mmCIF file of C-alpha atoms in Angstrom:
data_model
loop_
_atom_site.group_PDB
_atom_site.id
_atom_site.type_symbol
_atom_site.label_atom_id
_atom_site.label_comp_id
_atom_site.label_asym_id
_atom_site.label_seq_id
_atom_site.Cartn_x
_atom_site.Cartn_y
_atom_site.Cartn_z
ATOM 1 C CA GLY A 1 11.930 4.824 -10.012
ATOM 2 C CA ALA A 2 9.361 7.566 -9.694
ATOM 3 C CA VAL A 3 9.135 9.701 -6.567
ATOM 4 C CA VAL A 4 6.035 10.639 -4.618
ATOM 5 C CA SER A 5 6.273 13.133 -1.793
ATOM 6 C CA GLN A 6 3.892 13.965 1.013
ATOM 7 C CA HIS A 7 3.647 16.976 3.232
ATOM 8 C CA PRO A 8 3.618 17.282 6.151
ATOM 9 C CA SER A 9 5.320 14.145 7.447
ATOM 10 C CA ARG A 10 3.622 14.508 10.795
ATOM 11 C CA VAL A 11 1.026 16.829 12.226
ATOM 12 C CA ILE A 12 -0.558 17.255 15.629
ATOM 13 C CA CYS A 13 -3.806 19.167 15.842
ATOM 14 C CA LYS A 14 -6.629 19.870 18.248
ATOM 15 C CA SER A 15 -9.958 18.148 17.983
ATOM 16 C CA GLY A 16 -12.333 20.025 15.682
ATOM 17 C CA THR A 17 -9.702 21.534 13.428
ATOM 18 C CA SER A 18 -9.027 20.672 9.796
ATOM 19 C CA VAL A 19 -5.793 19.310 8.431
ATOM 20 C CA LYS A 20 -4.591 19.304 4.823
ATOM 21 C CA ILE A 21 -2.175 16.692 3.512
ATOM 22 C CA GLU A 22 -0.479 17.099 0.146
ATOM 23 C CA CYS A 23 0.650 14.327 -2.173
ATOM 24 C CA ARG A 24 2.887 15.179 -5.118
ATOM 25 C CA SER A 25 4.321 13.145 -7.947
ATOM 26 C CA LEU A 26 7.730 14.742 -8.463
ATOM 27 C CA ASP A 27 8.901 13.444 -11.809
ATOM 28 C CA PHE A 28 5.833 12.090 -13.520
ATOM 29 C CA GLN A 29 2.222 12.996 -14.074
ATOM 30 C CA ALA A 30 -0.537 11.167 -12.290
ATOM 31 C CA THR A 31 -4.129 11.502 -13.418
ATOM 32 C CA THR A 32 -5.035 9.132 -10.605
ATOM 33 C CA MET A 33 -3.751 8.940 -7.054
ATOM 34 C CA PHE A 34 -4.885 6.819 -4.161
ATOM 35 C CA TRP A 35 -5.255 7.601 -0.484
ATOM 36 C CA TYR A 36 -4.801 4.921 2.147
ATOM 37 C CA ARG A 37 -5.138 4.980 5.918
ATOM 38 C CA GLN A 38 -3.181 2.715 8.215
ATOM 39 C CA PHE A 39 -3.979 2.333 11.902
ATOM 40 C CA PRO A 40 -1.263 0.967 14.214
ATOM 41 C CA LYS A 41 -0.425 -2.679 13.535
ATOM 42 C CA GLN A 42 -3.008 -2.864 10.783
ATOM 43 C CA SER A 43 -2.990 -2.989 7.029
ATOM 44 C CA LEU A 44 -3.318 -0.204 4.498
ATOM 45 C CA MET A 45 -6.982 0.459 3.834
ATOM 46 C CA LEU A 46 -7.971 2.210 0.632
ATOM 47 C CA MET A 47 -9.934 5.341 1.403
ATOM 48 C CA ALA A 48 -10.479 6.920 -1.982
ATOM 49 C CA THR A 49 -9.299 7.321 -5.534
ATOM 50 C CA SER A 50 -8.360 10.854 -6.492
ATOM 51 C CA ASN A 51 -9.036 11.760 -10.120
ATOM 52 C CA GLU A 52 -7.572 14.785 -11.825
ATOM 53 C CA GLY A 53 -10.341 16.939 -13.219
ATOM 54 C CA SER A 54 -13.206 15.031 -11.649
ATOM 55 C CA LYS A 55 -14.639 13.981 -8.312
ATOM 56 C CA ALA A 56 -12.894 11.507 -6.096
ATOM 57 C CA THR A 57 -14.279 8.016 -5.685
ATOM 58 C CA TYR A 58 -14.679 6.979 -2.061
ATOM 59 C CA GLU A 59 -14.646 3.485 -0.650
ATOM 60 C CA GLN A 60 -17.614 2.220 1.280
ATOM 61 C CA GLY A 61 -17.683 3.575 4.794
ATOM 62 C CA VAL A 62 -15.457 6.589 4.096
ATOM 63 C CA GLU A 63 -17.264 9.902 4.604
ATOM 64 C CA LYS A 64 -16.676 12.104 1.600
ATOM 65 C CA ASP A 65 -17.697 15.225 3.501
ATOM 66 C CA LYS A 66 -15.149 14.519 6.197
ATOM 67 C CA PHE A 67 -12.263 13.533 3.957
ATOM 68 C CA LEU A 68 -12.168 16.094 1.183
ATOM 69 C CA ILE A 69 -10.021 15.225 -1.801
ATOM 70 C CA ASN A 70 -8.946 17.656 -4.487
ATOM 71 C CA HIS A 71 -6.791 16.627 -7.431
ATOM 72 C CA ALA A 72 -5.745 20.117 -8.446
ATOM 73 C CA SER A 73 -3.211 19.226 -11.113
ATOM 74 C CA LEU A 74 -1.514 16.279 -12.748
ATOM 75 C CA THR A 75 1.065 16.223 -9.966
ATOM 76 C CA LEU A 76 -0.874 17.182 -6.843
ATOM 77 C CA SER A 77 -3.654 15.648 -4.804
ATOM 78 C CA THR A 78 -4.713 16.937 -1.400
ATOM 79 C CA LEU A 79 -6.601 15.232 1.407
ATOM 80 C CA THR A 80 -8.281 17.470 3.956
ATOM 81 C CA VAL A 81 -9.473 15.891 7.165
ATOM 82 C CA THR A 82 -12.254 18.197 8.319
ATOM 83 C CA SER A 83 -13.291 18.566 11.943
ATOM 84 C CA ALA A 84 -10.695 16.019 12.984
ATOM 85 C CA HIS A 85 -11.300 13.868 16.048
ATOM 86 C CA PRO A 86 -8.979 11.569 17.996
ATOM 87 C CA GLU A 87 -10.314 8.539 16.119
ATOM 88 C CA ASP A 88 -8.967 10.079 12.895
ATOM 89 C CA SER A 89 -5.439 9.756 14.258
ATOM 90 C CA SER A 90 -3.673 7.486 11.812
ATOM 91 C CA PHE A 91 -0.938 7.130 9.207
ATOM 92 C CA TYR A 92 -2.167 8.486 5.869
ATOM 93 C CA ILE A 93 -0.322 7.351 2.741
ATOM 94 C CA CYS A 94 -0.868 8.306 -0.862
ATOM 95 C CA SER A 95 0.233 6.460 -3.957
ATOM 96 C CA ALA A 96 0.354 7.040 -7.676
ATOM 97 C CA PRO A 97 0.517 4.379 -10.376
ATOM 98 C CA SER A 98 3.459 4.191 -12.699
ATOM 99 C CA PRO A 99 2.631 5.476 -16.170
ATOM 100 C CA GLY A 100 5.023 2.947 -17.594
ATOM 101 C CA LEU A 101 8.417 4.395 -16.769
ATOM 102 C CA ALA A 102 11.467 2.609 -18.082
ATOM 103 C CA GLY A 103 12.564 -0.090 -15.671
ATOM 104 C CA GLY A 104 9.294 -0.064 -13.769
ATOM 105 C CA SER A 105 6.351 -2.382 -13.899
ATOM 106 C CA TYR A 106 3.394 -0.770 -15.600
ATOM 107 C CA ASN A 107 1.195 -1.671 -12.648
ATOM 108 C CA GLU A 108 3.612 -0.528 -9.993
ATOM 109 C CA GLN A 109 2.399 1.964 -7.439
ATOM 110 C CA PHE A 110 4.728 4.540 -5.955
ATOM 111 C CA PHE A 111 3.998 5.431 -2.367
ATOM 112 C CA GLY A 112 4.537 8.674 -0.556
ATOM 113 C CA PRO A 113 6.393 8.567 2.786
ATOM 114 C CA GLY A 114 3.171 8.951 4.722
ATOM 115 C CA THR A 115 1.748 11.531 7.123
ATOM 116 C CA ARG A 116 1.326 10.739 10.792
ATOM 117 C CA LEU A 117 -1.773 12.569 12.044
ATOM 118 C CA THR A 118 -2.358 12.887 15.773
ATOM 119 C CA VAL A 119 -5.564 14.558 16.929
ATOM 120 C CA LEU A 120 -5.604 15.606 20.566
ATOM 121 C CA GLY B 1 -15.001 -5.957 -4.566
ATOM 122 C CA GLU B 2 -11.648 -7.601 -4.130
ATOM 123 C CA ASN B 3 -10.789 -9.271 -0.829
ATOM 124 C CA VAL B 4 -7.274 -10.413 -0.013
ATOM 125 C CA GLU B 5 -6.596 -12.864 2.804
ATOM 126 C CA GLN B 6 -3.065 -13.289 4.148
ATOM 127 C CA HIS B 7 -1.567 -15.947 6.416
ATOM 128 C CA PRO B 8 0.079 -16.262 8.828
ATOM 129 C CA SER B 9 -0.256 -13.022 10.753
ATOM 130 C CA THR B 10 3.053 -13.665 12.527
ATOM 131 C CA LEU B 11 5.992 -15.817 11.547
ATOM 132 C CA SER B 12 9.149 -16.500 13.519
ATOM 133 C CA VAL B 13 12.111 -18.260 11.937
ATOM 134 C CA GLN B 14 15.756 -18.845 12.674
ATOM 135 C CA GLU B 15 18.356 -17.115 10.579
ATOM 136 C CA GLY B 16 19.058 -19.157 7.471
ATOM 137 C CA ASP B 17 15.657 -20.820 7.410
ATOM 138 C CA SER B 18 13.052 -20.204 4.735
ATOM 139 C CA ALA B 19 9.857 -18.222 5.245
ATOM 140 C CA VAL B 20 6.625 -18.610 3.296
ATOM 141 C CA ILE B 21 3.665 -16.243 3.373
ATOM 142 C CA LYS B 22 0.458 -17.077 1.564
ATOM 143 C CA CYS B 23 -2.361 -14.958 0.171
ATOM 144 C CA THR B 24 -5.652 -15.649 -1.520
ATOM 145 C CA TYR B 25 -7.758 -13.230 -3.509
ATOM 146 C CA SER B 26 -11.393 -13.228 -4.509
ATOM 147 C CA ASP B 27 -11.610 -11.222 -7.744
ATOM 148 C CA SER B 28 -10.757 -13.398 -10.726
ATOM 149 C CA ALA B 29 -10.183 -10.207 -12.755
ATOM 150 C CA SER B 30 -7.170 -9.257 -10.614
ATOM 151 C CA ASN B 31 -3.994 -9.531 -12.630
ATOM 152 C CA TYR B 32 -1.242 -7.845 -10.643
ATOM 153 C CA PHE B 33 0.104 -9.141 -7.333
ATOM 154 C CA PRO B 34 2.845 -7.201 -5.558
ATOM 155 C CA TRP B 35 4.506 -7.887 -2.242
ATOM 156 C CA TYR B 36 5.613 -5.080 0.059
ATOM 157 C CA LYS B 37 7.933 -4.859 3.036
ATOM 158 C CA GLN B 38 7.115 -2.174 5.551
ATOM 159 C CA GLU B 39 9.262 -1.045 8.428
ATOM 160 C CA LEU B 40 7.741 0.809 11.336
ATOM 161 C CA GLY B 41 6.591 4.290 10.423
ATOM 162 C CA LYS B 42 7.757 4.059 6.829
ATOM 163 C CA ARG B 43 6.175 3.646 3.440
ATOM 164 C CA PRO B 44 5.698 0.166 1.955
ATOM 165 C CA GLN B 45 8.582 -0.923 -0.241
ATOM 166 C CA LEU B 46 7.953 -3.125 -3.251
ATOM 167 C CA ILE B 47 10.092 -6.248 -3.003
ATOM 168 C CA ILE B 48 8.691 -8.330 -5.837
ATOM 169 C CA ASP B 49 5.610 -8.477 -8.018
ATOM 170 C CA ILE B 50 4.007 -10.868 -10.463
ATOM 171 C CA ARG B 51 1.450 -10.537 -13.198
ATOM 172 C CA SER B 52 -1.227 -13.049 -14.037
ATOM 173 C CA ASN B 53 0.485 -14.320 -17.176
ATOM 174 C CA VAL B 54 3.424 -15.634 -15.134
ATOM 175 C CA GLY B 55 3.428 -18.513 -12.648
ATOM 176 C CA GLU B 56 6.645 -17.793 -10.809
ATOM 177 C CA LYS B 57 9.189 -15.047 -10.467
ATOM 178 C CA LYS B 58 12.451 -15.014 -8.581
ATOM 179 C CA ASP B 59 14.832 -12.289 -7.465
ATOM 180 C CA GLN B 60 17.830 -13.577 -5.524
ATOM 181 C CA ARG B 61 16.491 -14.857 -2.175
ATOM 182 C CA ILE B 62 12.912 -13.863 -2.885
ATOM 183 C CA ALA B 63 10.406 -15.671 -5.066
ATOM 184 C CA VAL B 64 6.702 -15.378 -5.704
ATOM 185 C CA THR B 65 4.411 -18.065 -7.090
ATOM 186 C CA LEU B 66 0.927 -17.551 -8.493
ATOM 187 C CA ASN B 67 -1.860 -20.059 -9.009
ATOM 188 C CA LYS B 68 -4.606 -18.257 -10.907
ATOM 189 C CA THR B 69 -6.924 -21.236 -10.889
ATOM 190 C CA ALA B 70 -6.860 -21.447 -7.128
ATOM 191 C CA LYS B 71 -6.545 -17.658 -6.758
ATOM 192 C CA HIS B 72 -3.622 -17.769 -4.436
ATOM 193 C CA PHE B 73 -0.075 -16.497 -4.458
ATOM 194 C CA SER B 74 2.845 -16.944 -2.105
ATOM 195 C CA LEU B 75 6.040 -15.204 -1.092
ATOM 196 C CA HIS B 76 9.106 -17.331 -0.441
ATOM 197 C CA ILE B 77 12.184 -15.952 1.282
ATOM 198 C CA THR B 78 15.185 -18.263 1.483
ATOM 199 C CA GLU B 79 18.255 -17.971 3.711
ATOM 200 C CA THR B 80 16.518 -15.437 5.931
ATOM 201 C CA GLN B 81 18.562 -12.790 7.676
ATOM 202 C CA PRO B 82 17.757 -10.626 10.727
ATOM 203 C CA GLU B 83 17.331 -7.612 8.425
ATOM 204 C CA ASP B 84 14.422 -9.409 6.758
ATOM 205 C CA SER B 85 12.448 -8.814 9.949
ATOM 206 C CA ALA B 86 9.546 -6.506 9.077
ATOM 207 C CA VAL B 87 5.874 -6.541 8.197
ATOM 208 C CA TYR B 88 5.094 -7.981 4.773
ATOM 209 C CA PHE B 89 1.933 -7.225 2.837
ATOM 210 C CA CYS B 90 0.525 -8.890 -0.227
ATOM 211 C CA ALA B 91 -1.796 -6.957 -2.506
ATOM 212 C CA ALA B 92 -3.845 -7.352 -5.637
ATOM 213 C CA SER B 93 -5.177 -5.050 -8.301
ATOM 214 C CA ARG B 94 -7.373 -5.466 -11.316
ATOM 215 C CA GLN B 95 -5.542 -3.630 -14.001
ATOM 216 C CA ALA B 96 -2.929 -1.041 -14.658
ATOM 217 C CA GLY B 97 -3.481 2.119 -12.694
ATOM 218 C CA THR B 98 -6.128 0.806 -10.316
ATOM 219 C CA ALA B 99 -5.933 0.736 -6.549
ATOM 220 C CA LEU B 100 -4.227 -1.995 -4.603
ATOM 221 C CA ILE B 101 -6.162 -4.040 -2.092
ATOM 222 C CA PHE B 102 -3.900 -5.229 0.694
ATOM 223 C CA GLY B 103 -3.826 -8.301 2.861
ATOM 224 C CA LYS B 104 -3.694 -7.821 6.634
ATOM 225 C CA GLY B 105 0.046 -8.305 6.809
ATOM 226 C CA THR B 106 2.543 -10.772 8.256
ATOM 227 C CA THR B 107 5.039 -9.806 10.925
ATOM 228 C CA LEU B 108 8.212 -11.743 10.177
ATOM 229 C CA SER B 109 10.802 -12.102 12.897
ATOM 230 C CA VAL B 110 14.181 -13.604 12.056
ATOM 231 C CA SER B 111 16.293 -14.471 15.052
ATOM 232 C CA SER B 112 20.031 -15.012 14.886
#
């Protein structure tokens, strides 16, 4: 199956600083990637859809000026949490849909390993 | 938009018993329904999926059924083992390449 990586795997920062999280598709191209946030013992909540070459689409209630998304290439999307606060502490996971690789379902999403963000 | 409801939130079974988790969805245009297993601190792992043109799919001890008319789908795990203990999520999406909307999850505990 396809591989999606994320970096960093965990980050601790001070309140008010910005943090950048990278999501890469390693062996396939992804014109679309998705960013999810997961609070402890909760489900994955879709934050935004990252589109290569155009603006990201944000879900209702997600501040686009706080969570900056840049889909710089067909294999890289970045999420920047600006002016992070303790309530932004969460597990951030990206995913990319399968383009129809052999052996994989066309609809299948490949998830990154996640980034644990802790804001002090 | 799509809304996915999942029940139960917790499920405890004895080793060897069967476990059933149920989900309903609201968007009749959804056509892809995967199930994920997630262990603490790790990414969700796809365990089985089904598309809207199929009513049932089975993979060894795991099966998924879909009722498009009623807009619900279920995960069935037979002969449960302690290593099946994890959080399971159902999800739905509209079409190829679109985002998944997840249910709230079911914590399955299998005791030996």
